[in-house]
mmCIF file of C-alpha atoms in Angstrom:
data_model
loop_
_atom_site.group_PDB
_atom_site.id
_atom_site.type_symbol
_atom_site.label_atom_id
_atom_site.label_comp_id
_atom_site.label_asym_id
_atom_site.label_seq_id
_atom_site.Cartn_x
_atom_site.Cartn_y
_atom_site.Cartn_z
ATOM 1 C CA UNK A 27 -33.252 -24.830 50.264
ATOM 2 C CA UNK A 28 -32.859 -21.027 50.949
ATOM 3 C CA UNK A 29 -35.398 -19.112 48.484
ATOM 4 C CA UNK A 30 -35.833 -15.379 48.578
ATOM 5 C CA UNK A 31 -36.814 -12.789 45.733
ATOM 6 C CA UNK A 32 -36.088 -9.233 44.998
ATOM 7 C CA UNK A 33 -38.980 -7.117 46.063
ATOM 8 C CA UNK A 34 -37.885 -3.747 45.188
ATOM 9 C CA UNK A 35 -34.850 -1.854 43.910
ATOM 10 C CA UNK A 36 -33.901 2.003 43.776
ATOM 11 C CA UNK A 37 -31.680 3.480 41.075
ATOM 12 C CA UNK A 38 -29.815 6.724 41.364
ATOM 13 C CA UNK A 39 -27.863 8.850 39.108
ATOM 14 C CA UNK A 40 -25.962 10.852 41.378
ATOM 15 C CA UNK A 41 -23.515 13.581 40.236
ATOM 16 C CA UNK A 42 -20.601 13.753 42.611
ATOM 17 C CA UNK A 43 -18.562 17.473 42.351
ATOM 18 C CA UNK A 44 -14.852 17.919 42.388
ATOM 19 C CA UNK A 45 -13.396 20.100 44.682
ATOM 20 C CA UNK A 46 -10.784 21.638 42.006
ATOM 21 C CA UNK A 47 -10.806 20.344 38.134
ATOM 22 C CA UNK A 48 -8.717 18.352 37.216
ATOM 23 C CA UNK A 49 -6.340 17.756 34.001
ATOM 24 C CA UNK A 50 -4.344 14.814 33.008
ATOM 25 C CA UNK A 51 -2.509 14.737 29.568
ATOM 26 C CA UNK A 52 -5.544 14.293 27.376
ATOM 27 C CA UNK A 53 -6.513 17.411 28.366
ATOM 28 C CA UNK A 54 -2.753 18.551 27.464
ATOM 29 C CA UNK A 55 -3.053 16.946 24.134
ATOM 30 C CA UNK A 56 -6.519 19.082 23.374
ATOM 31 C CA UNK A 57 -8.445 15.792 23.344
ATOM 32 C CA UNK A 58 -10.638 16.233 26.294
ATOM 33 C CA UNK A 59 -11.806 19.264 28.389
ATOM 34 C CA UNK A 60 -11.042 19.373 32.309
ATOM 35 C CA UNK A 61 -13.170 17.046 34.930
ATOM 36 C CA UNK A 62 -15.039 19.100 37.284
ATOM 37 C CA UNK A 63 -17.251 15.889 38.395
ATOM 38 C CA UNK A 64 -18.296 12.309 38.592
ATOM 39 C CA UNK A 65 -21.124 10.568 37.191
ATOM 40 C CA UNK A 66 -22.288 7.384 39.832
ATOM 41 C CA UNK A 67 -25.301 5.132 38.882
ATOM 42 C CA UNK A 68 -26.432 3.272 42.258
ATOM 43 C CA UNK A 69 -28.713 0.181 42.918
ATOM 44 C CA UNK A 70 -30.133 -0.379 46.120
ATOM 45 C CA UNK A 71 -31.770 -3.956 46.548
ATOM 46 C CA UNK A 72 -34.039 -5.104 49.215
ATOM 47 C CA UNK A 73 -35.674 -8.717 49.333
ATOM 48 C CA UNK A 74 -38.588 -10.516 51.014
ATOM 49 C CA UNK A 75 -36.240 -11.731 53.669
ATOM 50 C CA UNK A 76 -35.534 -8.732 54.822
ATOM 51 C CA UNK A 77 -32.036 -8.078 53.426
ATOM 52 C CA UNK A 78 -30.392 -4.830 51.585
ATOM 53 C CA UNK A 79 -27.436 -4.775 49.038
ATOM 54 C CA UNK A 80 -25.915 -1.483 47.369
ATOM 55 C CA UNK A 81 -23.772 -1.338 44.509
ATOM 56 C CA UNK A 82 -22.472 1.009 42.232
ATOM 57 C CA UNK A 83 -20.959 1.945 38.634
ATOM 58 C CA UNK A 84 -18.812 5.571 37.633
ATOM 59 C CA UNK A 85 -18.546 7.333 34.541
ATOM 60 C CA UNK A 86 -16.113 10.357 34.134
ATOM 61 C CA UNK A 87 -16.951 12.499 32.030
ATOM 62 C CA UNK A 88 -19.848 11.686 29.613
ATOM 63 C CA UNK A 89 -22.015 8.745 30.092
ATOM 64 C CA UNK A 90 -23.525 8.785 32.925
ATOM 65 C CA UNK A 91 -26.836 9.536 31.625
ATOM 66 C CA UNK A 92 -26.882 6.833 29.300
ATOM 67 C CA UNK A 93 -25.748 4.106 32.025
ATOM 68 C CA UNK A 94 -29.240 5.102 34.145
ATOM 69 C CA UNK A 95 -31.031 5.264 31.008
ATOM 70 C CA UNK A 96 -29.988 1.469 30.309
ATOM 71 C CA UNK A 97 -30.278 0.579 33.951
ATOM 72 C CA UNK A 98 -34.071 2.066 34.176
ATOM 73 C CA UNK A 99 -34.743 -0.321 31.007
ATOM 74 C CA UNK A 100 -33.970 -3.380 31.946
ATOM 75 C CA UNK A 101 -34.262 -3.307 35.411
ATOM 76 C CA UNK A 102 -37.731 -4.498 36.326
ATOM 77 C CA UNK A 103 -36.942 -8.167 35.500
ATOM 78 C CA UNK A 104 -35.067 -8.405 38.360
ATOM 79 C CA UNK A 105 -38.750 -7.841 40.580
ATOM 80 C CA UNK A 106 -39.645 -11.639 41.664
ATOM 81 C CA UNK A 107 -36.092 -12.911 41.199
ATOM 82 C CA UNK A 108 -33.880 -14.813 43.663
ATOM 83 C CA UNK A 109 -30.897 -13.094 44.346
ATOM 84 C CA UNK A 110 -28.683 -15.724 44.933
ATOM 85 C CA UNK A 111 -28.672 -16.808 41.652
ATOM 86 C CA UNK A 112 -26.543 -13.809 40.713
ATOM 87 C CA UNK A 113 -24.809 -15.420 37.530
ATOM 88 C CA UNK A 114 -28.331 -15.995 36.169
ATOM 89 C CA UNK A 115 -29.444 -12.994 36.678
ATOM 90 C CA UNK A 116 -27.057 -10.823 34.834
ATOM 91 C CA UNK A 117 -26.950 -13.030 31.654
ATOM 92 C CA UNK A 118 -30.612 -12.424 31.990
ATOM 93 C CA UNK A 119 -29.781 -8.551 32.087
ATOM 94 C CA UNK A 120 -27.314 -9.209 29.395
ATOM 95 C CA UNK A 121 -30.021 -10.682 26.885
ATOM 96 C CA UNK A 122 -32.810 -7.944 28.074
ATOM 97 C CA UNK A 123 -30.675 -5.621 26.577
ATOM 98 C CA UNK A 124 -28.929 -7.512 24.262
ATOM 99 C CA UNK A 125 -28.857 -4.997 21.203
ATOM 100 C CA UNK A 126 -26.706 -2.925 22.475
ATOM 101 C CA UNK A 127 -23.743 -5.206 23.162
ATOM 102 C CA UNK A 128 -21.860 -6.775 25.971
ATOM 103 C CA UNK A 129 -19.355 -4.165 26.580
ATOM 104 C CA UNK A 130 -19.211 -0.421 27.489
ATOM 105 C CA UNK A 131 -22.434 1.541 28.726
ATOM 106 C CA UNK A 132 -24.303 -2.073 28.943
ATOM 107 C CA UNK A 133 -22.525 -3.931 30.766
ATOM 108 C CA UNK A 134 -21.485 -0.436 33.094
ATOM 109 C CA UNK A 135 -25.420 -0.254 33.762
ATOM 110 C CA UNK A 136 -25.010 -3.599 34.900
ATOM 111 C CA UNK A 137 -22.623 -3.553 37.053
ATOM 112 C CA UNK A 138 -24.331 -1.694 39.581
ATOM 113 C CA UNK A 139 -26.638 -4.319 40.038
ATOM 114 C CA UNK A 140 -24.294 -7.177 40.041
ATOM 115 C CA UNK A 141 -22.157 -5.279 42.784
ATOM 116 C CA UNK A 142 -25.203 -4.700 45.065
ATOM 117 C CA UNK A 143 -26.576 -8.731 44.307
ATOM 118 C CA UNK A 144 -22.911 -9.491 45.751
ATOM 119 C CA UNK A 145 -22.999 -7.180 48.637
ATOM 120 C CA UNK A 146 -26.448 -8.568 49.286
ATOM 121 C CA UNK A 147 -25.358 -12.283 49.383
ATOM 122 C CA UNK A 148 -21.942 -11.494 51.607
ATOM 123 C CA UNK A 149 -24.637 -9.874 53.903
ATOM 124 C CA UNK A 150 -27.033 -12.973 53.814
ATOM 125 C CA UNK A 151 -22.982 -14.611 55.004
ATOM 126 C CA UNK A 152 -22.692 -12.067 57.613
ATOM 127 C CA UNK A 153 -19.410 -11.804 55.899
ATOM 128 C CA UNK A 154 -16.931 -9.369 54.202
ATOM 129 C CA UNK A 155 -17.111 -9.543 50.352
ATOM 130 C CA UNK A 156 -13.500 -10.614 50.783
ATOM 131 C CA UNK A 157 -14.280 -13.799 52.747
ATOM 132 C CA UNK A 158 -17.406 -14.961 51.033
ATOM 133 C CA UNK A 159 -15.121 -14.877 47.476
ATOM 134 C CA UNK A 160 -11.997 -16.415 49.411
ATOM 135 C CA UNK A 161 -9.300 -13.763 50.580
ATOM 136 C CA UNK A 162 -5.462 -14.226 50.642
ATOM 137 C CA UNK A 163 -5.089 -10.945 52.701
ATOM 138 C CA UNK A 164 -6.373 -8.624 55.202
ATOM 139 C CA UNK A 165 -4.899 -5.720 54.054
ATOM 140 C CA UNK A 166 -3.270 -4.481 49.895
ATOM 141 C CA UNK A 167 -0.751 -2.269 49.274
ATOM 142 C CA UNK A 168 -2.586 0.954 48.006
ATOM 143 C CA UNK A 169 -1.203 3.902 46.282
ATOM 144 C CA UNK A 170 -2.248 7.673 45.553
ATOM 145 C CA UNK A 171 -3.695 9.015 42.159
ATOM 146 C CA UNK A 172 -5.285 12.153 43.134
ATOM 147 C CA UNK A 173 -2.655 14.295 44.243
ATOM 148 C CA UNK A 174 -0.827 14.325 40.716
ATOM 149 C CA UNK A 175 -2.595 15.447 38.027
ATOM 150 C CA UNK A 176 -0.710 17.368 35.460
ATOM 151 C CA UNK A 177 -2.468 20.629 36.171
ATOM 152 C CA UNK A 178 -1.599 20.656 39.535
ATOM 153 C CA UNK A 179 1.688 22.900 40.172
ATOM 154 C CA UNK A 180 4.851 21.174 40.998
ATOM 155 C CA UNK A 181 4.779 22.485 44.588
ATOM 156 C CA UNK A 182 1.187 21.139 45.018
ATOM 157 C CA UNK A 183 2.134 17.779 43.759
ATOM 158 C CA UNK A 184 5.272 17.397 46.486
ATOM 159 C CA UNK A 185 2.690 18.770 49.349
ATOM 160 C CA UNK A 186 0.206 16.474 48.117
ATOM 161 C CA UNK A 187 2.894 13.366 48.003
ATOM 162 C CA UNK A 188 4.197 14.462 51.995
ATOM 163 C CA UNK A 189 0.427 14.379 53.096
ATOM 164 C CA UNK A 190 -0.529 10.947 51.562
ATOM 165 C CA UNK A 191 2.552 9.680 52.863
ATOM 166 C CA UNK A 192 1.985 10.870 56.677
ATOM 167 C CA UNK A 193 -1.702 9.419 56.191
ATOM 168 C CA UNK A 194 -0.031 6.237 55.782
ATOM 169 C CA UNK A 195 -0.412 5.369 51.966
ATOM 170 C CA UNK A 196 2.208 3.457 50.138
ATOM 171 C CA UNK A 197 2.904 4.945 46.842
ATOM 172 C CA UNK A 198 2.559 7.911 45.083
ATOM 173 C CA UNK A 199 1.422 8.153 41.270
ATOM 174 C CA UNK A 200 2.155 11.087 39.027
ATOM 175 C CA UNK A 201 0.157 12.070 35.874
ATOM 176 C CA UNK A 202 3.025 12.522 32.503
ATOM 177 C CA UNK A 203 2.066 12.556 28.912
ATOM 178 C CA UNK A 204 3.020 16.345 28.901
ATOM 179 C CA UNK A 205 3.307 17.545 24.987
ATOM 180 C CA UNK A 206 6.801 18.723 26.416
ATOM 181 C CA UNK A 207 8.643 15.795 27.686
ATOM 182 C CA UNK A 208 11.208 18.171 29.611
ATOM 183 C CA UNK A 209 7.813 18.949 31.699
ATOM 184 C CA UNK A 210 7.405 15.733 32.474
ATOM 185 C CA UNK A 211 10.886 14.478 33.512
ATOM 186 C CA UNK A 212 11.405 18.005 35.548
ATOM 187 C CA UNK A 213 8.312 16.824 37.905
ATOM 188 C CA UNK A 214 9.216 13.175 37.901
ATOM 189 C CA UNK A 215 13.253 14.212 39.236
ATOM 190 C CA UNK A 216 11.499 16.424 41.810
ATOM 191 C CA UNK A 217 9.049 13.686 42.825
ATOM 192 C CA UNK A 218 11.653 11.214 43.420
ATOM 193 C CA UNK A 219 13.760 13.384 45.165
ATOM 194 C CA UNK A 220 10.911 14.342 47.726
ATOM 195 C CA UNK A 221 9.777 10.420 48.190
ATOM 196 C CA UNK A 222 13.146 9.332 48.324
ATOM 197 C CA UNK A 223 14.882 6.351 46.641
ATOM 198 C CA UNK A 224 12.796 2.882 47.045
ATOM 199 C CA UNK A 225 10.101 4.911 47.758
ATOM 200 C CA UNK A 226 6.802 3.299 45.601
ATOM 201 C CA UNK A 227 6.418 5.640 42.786
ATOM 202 C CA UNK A 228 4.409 4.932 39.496
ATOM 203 C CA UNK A 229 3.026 7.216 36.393
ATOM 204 C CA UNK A 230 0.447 7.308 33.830
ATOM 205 C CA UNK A 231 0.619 8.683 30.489
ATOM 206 C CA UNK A 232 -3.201 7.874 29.991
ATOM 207 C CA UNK A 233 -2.660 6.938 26.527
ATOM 208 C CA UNK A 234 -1.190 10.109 25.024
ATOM 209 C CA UNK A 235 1.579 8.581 23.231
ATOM 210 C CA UNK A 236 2.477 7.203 19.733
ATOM 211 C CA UNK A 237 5.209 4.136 19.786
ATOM 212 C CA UNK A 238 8.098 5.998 19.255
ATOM 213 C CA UNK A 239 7.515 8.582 22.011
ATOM 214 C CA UNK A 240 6.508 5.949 24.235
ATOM 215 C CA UNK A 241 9.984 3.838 24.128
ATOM 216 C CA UNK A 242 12.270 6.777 24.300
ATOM 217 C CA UNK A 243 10.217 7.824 27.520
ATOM 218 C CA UNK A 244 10.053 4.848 28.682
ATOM 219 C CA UNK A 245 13.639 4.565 28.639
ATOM 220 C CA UNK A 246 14.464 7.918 29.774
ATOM 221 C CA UNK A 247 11.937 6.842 32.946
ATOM 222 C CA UNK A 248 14.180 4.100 33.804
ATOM 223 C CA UNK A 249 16.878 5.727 36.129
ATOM 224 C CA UNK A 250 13.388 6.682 38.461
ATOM 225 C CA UNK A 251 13.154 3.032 39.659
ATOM 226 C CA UNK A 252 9.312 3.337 39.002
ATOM 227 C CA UNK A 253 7.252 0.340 40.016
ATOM 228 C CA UNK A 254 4.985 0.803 36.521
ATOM 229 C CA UNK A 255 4.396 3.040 33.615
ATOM 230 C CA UNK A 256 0.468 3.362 32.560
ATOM 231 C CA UNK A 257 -1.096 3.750 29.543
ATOM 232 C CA UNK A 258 1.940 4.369 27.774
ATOM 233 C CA UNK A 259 0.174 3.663 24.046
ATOM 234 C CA UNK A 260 -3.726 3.818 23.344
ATOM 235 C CA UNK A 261 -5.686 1.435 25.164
ATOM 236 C CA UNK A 262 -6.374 -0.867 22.381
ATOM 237 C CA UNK A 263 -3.211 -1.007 20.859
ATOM 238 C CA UNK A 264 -2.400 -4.444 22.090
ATOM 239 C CA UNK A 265 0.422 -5.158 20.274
ATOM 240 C CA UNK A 266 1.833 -2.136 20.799
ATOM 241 C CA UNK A 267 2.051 -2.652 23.682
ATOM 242 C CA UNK A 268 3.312 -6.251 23.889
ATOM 243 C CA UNK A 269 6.499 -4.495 22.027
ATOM 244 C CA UNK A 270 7.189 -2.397 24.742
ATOM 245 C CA UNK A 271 6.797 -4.398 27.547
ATOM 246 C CA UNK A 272 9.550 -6.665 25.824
ATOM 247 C CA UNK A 273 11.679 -4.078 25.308
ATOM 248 C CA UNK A 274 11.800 -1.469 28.446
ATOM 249 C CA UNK A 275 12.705 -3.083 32.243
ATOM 250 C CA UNK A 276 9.794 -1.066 34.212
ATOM 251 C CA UNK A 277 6.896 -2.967 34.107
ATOM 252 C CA UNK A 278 3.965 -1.563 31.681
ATOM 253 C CA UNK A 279 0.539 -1.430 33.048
ATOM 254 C CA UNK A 280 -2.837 -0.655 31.018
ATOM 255 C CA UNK A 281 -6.334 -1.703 31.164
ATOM 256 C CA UNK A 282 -8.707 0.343 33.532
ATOM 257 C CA UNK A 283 -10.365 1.634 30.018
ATOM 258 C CA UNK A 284 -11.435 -1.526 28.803
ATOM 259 C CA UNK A 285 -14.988 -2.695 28.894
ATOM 260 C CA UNK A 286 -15.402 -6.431 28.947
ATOM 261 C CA UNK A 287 -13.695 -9.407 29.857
ATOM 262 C CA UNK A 288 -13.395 -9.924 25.828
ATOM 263 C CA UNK A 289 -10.677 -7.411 25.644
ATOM 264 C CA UNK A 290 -8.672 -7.872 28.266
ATOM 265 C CA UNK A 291 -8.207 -11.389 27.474
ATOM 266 C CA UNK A 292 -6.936 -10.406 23.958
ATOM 267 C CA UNK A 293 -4.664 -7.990 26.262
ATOM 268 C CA UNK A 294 -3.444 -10.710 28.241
ATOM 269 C CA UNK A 295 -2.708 -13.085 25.301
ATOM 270 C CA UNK A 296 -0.827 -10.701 23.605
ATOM 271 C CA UNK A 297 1.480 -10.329 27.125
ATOM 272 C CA UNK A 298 0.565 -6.581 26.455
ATOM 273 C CA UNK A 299 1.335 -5.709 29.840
ATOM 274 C CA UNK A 300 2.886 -7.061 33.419
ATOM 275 C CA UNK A 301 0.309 -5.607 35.475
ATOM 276 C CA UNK A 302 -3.379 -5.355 34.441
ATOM 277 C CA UNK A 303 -5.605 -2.671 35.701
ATOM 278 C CA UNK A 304 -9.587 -3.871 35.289
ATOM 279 C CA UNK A 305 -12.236 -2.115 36.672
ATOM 280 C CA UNK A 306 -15.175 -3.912 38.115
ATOM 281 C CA UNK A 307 -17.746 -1.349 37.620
ATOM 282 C CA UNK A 308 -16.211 -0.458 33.807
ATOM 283 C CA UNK A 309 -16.348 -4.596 32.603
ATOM 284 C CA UNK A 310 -19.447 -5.651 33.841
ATOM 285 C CA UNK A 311 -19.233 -5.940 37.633
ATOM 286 C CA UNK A 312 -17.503 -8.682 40.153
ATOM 287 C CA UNK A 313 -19.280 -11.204 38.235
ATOM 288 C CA UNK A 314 -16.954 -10.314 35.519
ATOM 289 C CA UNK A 315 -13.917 -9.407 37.701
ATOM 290 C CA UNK A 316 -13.705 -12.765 38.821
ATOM 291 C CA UNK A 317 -13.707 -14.110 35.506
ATOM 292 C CA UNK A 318 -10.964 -11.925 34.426
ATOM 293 C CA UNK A 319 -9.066 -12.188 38.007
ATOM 294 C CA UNK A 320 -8.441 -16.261 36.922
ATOM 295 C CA UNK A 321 -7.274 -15.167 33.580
ATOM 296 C CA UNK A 322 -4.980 -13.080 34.914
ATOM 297 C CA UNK A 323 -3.254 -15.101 37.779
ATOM 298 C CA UNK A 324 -2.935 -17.938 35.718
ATOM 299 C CA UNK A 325 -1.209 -15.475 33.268
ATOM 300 C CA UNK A 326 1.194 -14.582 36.446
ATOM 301 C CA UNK A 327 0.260 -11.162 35.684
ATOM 302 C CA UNK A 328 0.696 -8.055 39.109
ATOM 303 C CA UNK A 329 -3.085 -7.005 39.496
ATOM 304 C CA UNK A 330 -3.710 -3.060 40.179
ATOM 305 C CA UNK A 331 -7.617 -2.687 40.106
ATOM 306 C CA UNK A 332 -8.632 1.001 38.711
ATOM 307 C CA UNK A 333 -10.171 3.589 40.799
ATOM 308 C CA UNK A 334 -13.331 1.952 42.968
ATOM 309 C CA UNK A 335 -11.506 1.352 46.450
ATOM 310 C CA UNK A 336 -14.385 0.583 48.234
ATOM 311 C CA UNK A 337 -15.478 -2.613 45.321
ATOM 312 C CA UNK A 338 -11.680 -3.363 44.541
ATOM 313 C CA UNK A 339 -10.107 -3.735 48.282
ATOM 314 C CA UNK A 340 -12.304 -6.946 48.641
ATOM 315 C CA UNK A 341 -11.018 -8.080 45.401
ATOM 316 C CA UNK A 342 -7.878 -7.384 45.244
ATOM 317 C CA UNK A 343 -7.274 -9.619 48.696
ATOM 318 C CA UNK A 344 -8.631 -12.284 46.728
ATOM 319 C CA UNK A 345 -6.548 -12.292 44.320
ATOM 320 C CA UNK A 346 -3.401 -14.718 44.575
ATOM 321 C CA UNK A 347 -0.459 -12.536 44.027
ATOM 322 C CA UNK A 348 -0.254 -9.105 45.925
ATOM 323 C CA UNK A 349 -1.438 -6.575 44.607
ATOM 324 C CA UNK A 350 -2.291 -2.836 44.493
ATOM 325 C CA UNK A 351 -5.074 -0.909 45.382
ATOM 326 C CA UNK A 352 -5.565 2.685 43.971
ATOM 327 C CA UNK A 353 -6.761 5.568 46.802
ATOM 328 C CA UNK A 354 -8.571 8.387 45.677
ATOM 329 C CA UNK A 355 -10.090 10.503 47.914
ATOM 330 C CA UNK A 356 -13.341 11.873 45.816
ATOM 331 C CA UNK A 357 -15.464 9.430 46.904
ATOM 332 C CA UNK A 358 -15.212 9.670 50.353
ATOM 333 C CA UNK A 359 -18.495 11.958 50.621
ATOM 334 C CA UNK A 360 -20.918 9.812 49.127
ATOM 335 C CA UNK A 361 -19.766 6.980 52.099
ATOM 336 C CA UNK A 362 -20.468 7.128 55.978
ATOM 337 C CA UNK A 363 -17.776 4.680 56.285
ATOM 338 C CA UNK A 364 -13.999 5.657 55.106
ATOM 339 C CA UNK A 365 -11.420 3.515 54.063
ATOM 340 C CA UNK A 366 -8.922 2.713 56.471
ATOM 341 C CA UNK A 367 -4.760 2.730 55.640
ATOM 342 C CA UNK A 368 -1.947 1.877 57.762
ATOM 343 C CA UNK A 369 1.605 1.704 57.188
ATOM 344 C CA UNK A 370 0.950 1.660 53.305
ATOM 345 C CA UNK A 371 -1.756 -0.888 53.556
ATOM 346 C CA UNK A 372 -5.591 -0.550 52.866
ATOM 347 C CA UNK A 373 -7.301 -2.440 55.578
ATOM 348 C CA UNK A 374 -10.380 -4.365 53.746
ATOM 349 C CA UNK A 375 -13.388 -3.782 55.595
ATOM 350 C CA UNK A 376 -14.730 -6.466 58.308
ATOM 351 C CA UNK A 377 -18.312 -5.925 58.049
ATOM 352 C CA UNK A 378 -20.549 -7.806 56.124
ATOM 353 C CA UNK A 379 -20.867 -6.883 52.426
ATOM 354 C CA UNK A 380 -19.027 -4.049 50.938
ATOM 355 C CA UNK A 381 -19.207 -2.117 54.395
ATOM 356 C CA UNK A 382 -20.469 0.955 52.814
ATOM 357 C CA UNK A 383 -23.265 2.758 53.661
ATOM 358 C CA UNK A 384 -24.607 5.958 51.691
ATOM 359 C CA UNK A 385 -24.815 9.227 52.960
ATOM 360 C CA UNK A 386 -26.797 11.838 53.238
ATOM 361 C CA UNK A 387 -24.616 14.171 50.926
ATOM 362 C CA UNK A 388 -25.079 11.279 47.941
ATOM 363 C CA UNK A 389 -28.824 11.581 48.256
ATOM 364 C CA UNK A 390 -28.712 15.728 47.513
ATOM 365 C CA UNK A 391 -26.638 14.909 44.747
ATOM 366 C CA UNK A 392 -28.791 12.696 43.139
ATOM 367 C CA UNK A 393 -30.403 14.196 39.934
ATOM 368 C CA UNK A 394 -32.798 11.109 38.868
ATOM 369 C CA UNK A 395 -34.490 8.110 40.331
ATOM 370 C CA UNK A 396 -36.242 5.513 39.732
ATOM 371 C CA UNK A 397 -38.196 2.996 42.339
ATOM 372 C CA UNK A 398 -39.485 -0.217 41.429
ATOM 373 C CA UNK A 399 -41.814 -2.893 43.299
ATOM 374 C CA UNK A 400 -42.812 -2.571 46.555
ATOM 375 C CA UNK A 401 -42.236 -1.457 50.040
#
């Protein structure tokens, strides 16, 4: 019988810097201010045997404070636990802080650990998270986000498309939701033109329209051949948009700002969308991914995990039908190890666990800590 225990664990909030703001259209629409960084909450886990898992959870904007705070609470009744029982442990997490719900901040401050309990156990494998879950692929189609945001100038957007493109990634995505839609479909004619017809090119509204708006740009975006609109309607508005995806050809995507398994499925049995966006870190962790992954193959739904390359490569090769991968390139400093794409393909990482290691630029960035157990 293989027994260990957690006997220590390091939190971190760490505040991760942009290198220029950034503005999509709910900054447009007056509803938010720019980003200028990213909150990250990491765990670090090492047990009596002798092994080490790291995991991690994001917040944009606000709430980043509050997933540490939750983390630092209920964290300690993981000392003396076996690791391997990972399912166990975060219901036990779940019902330590069970006040506060089982979605949002919660279940965020719980992710962490349930990332770093998995990358611990693929280790104890000597495996790749891909191939302790079960992959179907080596390799996902990935696309870029960060080159497009709406603030960006037209001109920066095209250079920004050409360099991803020589780098080897295999789609480009493009923020809209401009109040003036002639904004938007000026940059969307230029950014097909410069890609070329065929070319993989998607865009994302993040939310920032009502129905009406949303159809007739949806069906002005048709002649773009686009391979998904996102976030055309608010995030919640389910039936909304189960409408639309009956009514306009290009595929509808949404979900990366949901919080629990809960409410995608209600997404998914509405038929809200044809592909579905989770985020590990944002629902609860792989634990919950997983869950949600069966839902949604068995739904025969395209899967296009949200932000978190270095969590959702591994998952995204488990997943039946083939998928997408988003690439953005913010990350890359808190990691000694980069992803790596060829020929529009992120290559999911052979070494055991998640394959990340942190650097040394993560731990200047941390602003608060806290160590429990002992060495």
């Amino acid at each position: 019988m293989t027994h260990d225990t957690i006997t220590r664990l390091c939190l971190s909030h760490v505040v991760l810097p942009l290198a220029t703001e950034i503005s999509d259209a709910k900054v447009f629409t007056g509803r938010q201010k720019p980003m200028t960084e990213v909150n990250f909450l990491f765990c670090e886990l090492w047990t009596a045997d002798g092994l080490y898992g790291v995991g991690f959870a994001y917040s944009k904007r606000a709430g980043g404070p509050a997933q540490f705070a939750h983390a630092r609470e209920i964290a300690d009744n993981l000392i003396g636990e076996d690791p391997n029982d990972i399912d166990r442990l975060r219901v036990m997490l779940l019902w330590a802080g069970a006040s506060v719900g089982r979605s949002g901040v919660a279940v965020q401050a719980i992710a962490a650990i349930d990332v770093a309990l998995w990358d611990l156990k693929a280790k104890r494998a000597g495996l790749p998270l891909a191939k302790l879950i079960g992959a179907h692929r080596d390799s996902i189609r990935c696309y870029n986000t960060s080159g497009g945001f709406l603030n960006a100038p037209l001109e920066t957007v095209l250079e920004n498309a050409t360099r991803s493109v020589e780098a080897g990634i295999g789609g480009i995505k493009i923020k809209v939701g401009h109040p003036d839609p002639r904004v938007d479909l000026e940059r969307l004619t230029a950014v097909r033109g410069h890609l070329g017809d065929g070319f993989p090119l998607m865009v994302d509204a993040n939310q920032q329209w009502d129905r009406p708006t949303a159809l007739r740009m949806c069906t002005a975006f048709e002649q773009f051949d686009l391979v998904w609109i996102e976030e055309p309607l608010d995030a919640y508005d389910h039936e909304g948009h189960a409408d639309l995806a009956r009514r306009v050809i290009t595929p509808i995507a949404t979900g990366e700002m949901l919080t629990s398994v809960a409410e995608h499925a209600s997404l998914i049995e509405h038929r809200s969308c044809d592909v579905i966006q989770p985020d590990a870190p944002r629902i609860g962790g792989i634990s919950e991914f997983l869950r949600l992954s069966a839902l949604a193959s068995t739904a025969g739904l395209m899967l296009a995990p949200h932000f978190s390359m270095e969590i959702h490569s591994h998952l995204a090769a488990t997943y039946p039908l083939e998928p997408w991968v988003e690439h953005f390139d913010w990350p890359d400093p808190l990691f000694n190890e980069h992803m790596r794409i060829e020929d529009g393909r992120m290559i999911v990482s052979e070494r055991p666990g998640l394959g990340v290691t942190l650097s040394d630029r993560l731990r200047a960035w941390t602003v608060d800590s806290l160590e429990l157990g002992t060495r």
